[in-house]
Amino acid sequence: MTTTPDRAPLIEALEVCDLATILPALAAATGDLSLLDPTLRPSDAMFAETEAGLSLDQAQQVRALAKRGLNQLLDHGPIGDLSREDLATIMCWLLPDRGVVEQYFDLFVHELGLADLRTPTWSVPAVAPGRTLSAIVIGAGMSGIVTAHRLLQAGLTVTVIEKDAEIGGTWFENTYPGCRVDVANHLYSYSFGTRENWTSYHSPQRDLLAYFRRVADECGVVPHVRLATMVTGCTWDEATQQWRVDLEGDRGHEIAVSDVVVSCVGQLNHPKIPDLPGIETFGGPQFHTARWNHEVDLSGARVGIVGTGSSALQVIPELAGTVAHLTVFERSPSWLAPALTYRQPVPEGLRLLFDTIPNAMGWLRLWLVWKNCEGLLALARVDDTFDGGGRSVSLMNEGFREILTAVLEAYLPGRPDLLRAMTPDYPPLARRIVPDDGSIPAALLRDDVDLIHHGVTEVTPSGVVTDDGTHHDLDVIIWATGFHAQDFLLPMPVVGRGGLTLDAAWNGEPAAHLGICVPGFPNLFFTYGPNTNIVINGSIIYFTELEVDWITKALHHLVATNVSSLEARPEALERWVEYVDATNAKMAWGASSVMSWYKSASGRVTQNWGESLLAYYDITKTFDPSDYVVTPRTPA
Ligand code: NAP
């Protein structure tokens, strides 16, 4: 316990406890499994959030039992480690059935934070005394921090190269008004390190930045980061079996050499502004959401925002009413999903309980892994026998469409025009769904906000022209037009074995074995690489942690078998591509013909993972040497 328990405020705090996870948390902390009344199990149904799908009477019963458990905890203190059987019993109460618990047990133990199963159990000096292994990690954002942390734990010499002036990656670069994480924060955080007792359910950018910096600091990553330095190219040197990495920074041009390179630049790193005629002629300020120009005073300005993806829809409610006039240019709408806690602070009482009950946040995280991740995947899965006419991909998906449409209807009474414009004609989950607490429709209903249901085709000195030929006068243009997602590592040339460039190897269709390794590019690893983005089920942090875990296993193989490099076999990648293509084809984002940043120009899904979290966990659990070509080390 981190606070001196003062009983009265804690008992009072039970009024705002998390009804789904308070009893499992207390059962685990006290060992009193009789707290787990089988009639009070929470519902994992969609949107059964605040009251966990319980009746008012049941909610009161949960609180009464929780009071008993809390008093036990305060009287006797926590019991320490639980047996595997007791732990499984608690999980079985929370989750749908024993089968799920058996299948997911190790994953759940890790997510609960009971053990950091991904700490490397080896280190370079221990496995190969006298050998050193160096790694350059490109990017000091969420992925770069965990990569550097694990590689340092494995005894590598690590240098993180960060182009920005500060650590934080996407949470440093995206400072637009309204920027916050659209995944529940108790899930969107590392599984290791001191848990953050978040003040918001979906933290704003500044809190996330502070969190990632804290972890980088606590894990000892900060001294290994070189800021304000750009990697401008990477070339594999066959003779030395090392990467030559070109750097541009305050020391001018340098070449660094490294045994291993790990790309941690992510998929959404390079802002995309459409190359429209006349764009350079615009007379006022214009900028991308990921490069927000805080010098521009928007009050009193006629502002145009182009795009209605996740970024635009976070900005719009913030700008509405603060500028003279806001015009939103929507080429195609995004589905909105109700998220009532989206802008809510976590109640102080709940934070107090989190501080007091050991690992209560771990139990909430476990619940979110199930309910908001694996549990939602079925909504996106295609039923081949169902004909949704391109609007939905299964009965469940159609039901989801109906719920989302009904919510939108309720927000837009008497505005069939807006309802029409804001209702997508593609299935829910074919693109990223945007959480909303009603603020987006409220903003668009304002008299000083217009939604133009047309794409922008031209820019003039005084505004933009839309595809119906209308000119719109503007003082400022904000491009919320997304990122060059397919161009991993843009703009740096990456030259692998035999002079093969990554651009040529991919030819517009990025693919990597396990999302991590590309044939012809030895000892180059990706985190958040091709086909590792998730649409509905979970947090990218989960994937990155698994990728890094797998990379450390691959490096262990490299060191333990005395080889200098390893690279994926082309046939392993072919099998992988077949697998990811087949799984994505069975999901709304693959089956629907709607275009999105998930797809290459040919329409192939290059960005997304089409299976469960567990599937990726199982796949990355082990390193299979038969899928890799190795180059033995030549004696020095
Ligand atoms: P995006 O989803 O790629 O959206 C780009 C938008 O620009 C689309 O609405 C697109 O229309 C529109 N557009 C492009 N050219 C246009 C034109 N000429 N005229 C009118 N509209 C045009 O980009 P994003 O919103 O930055 O989001 C990208 C991803 O980042 C999200 O899917 C999400 O994964 C992530 N993200 C996360 C958060 C968070 O967690 N807080 C916040 C923001 C973003 P079309 O749809 O018709 O192409």
XYZ file of C-alpha atoms in Angstrom, residues 22 60 84 117-118 181 185 199 201 217 311 343 371 385 430 467 479 493 513 538 577 584 619:
23
model
C -13.279 -4.365 -7.384
C -25.100 -2.196 -4.095
C -2.054 -20.565 -9.606
C 7.678 -12.396 -18.188
C 9.409 -10.373 -20.877
C -5.433 8.670 -26.476
C -5.435 4.462 -20.672
C -6.160 11.127 -13.771
C -9.644 7.580 -18.634
C 13.881 7.780 -17.046
C -7.163 13.553 -35.673
C -13.174 13.271 -21.567
C -13.664 -6.798 -22.836
C -23.086 -16.395 -45.465
C -13.635 -1.147 -41.919
C -15.074 18.644 -55.858
C -4.671 19.574 -42.879
C 17.169 4.927 -47.878
C 7.905 -11.724 -41.438
C -6.335 -3.315 -28.023
C 1.925 -12.814 -46.132
C -7.404 -9.701 -42.956
C 3.372 -16.639 -32.638
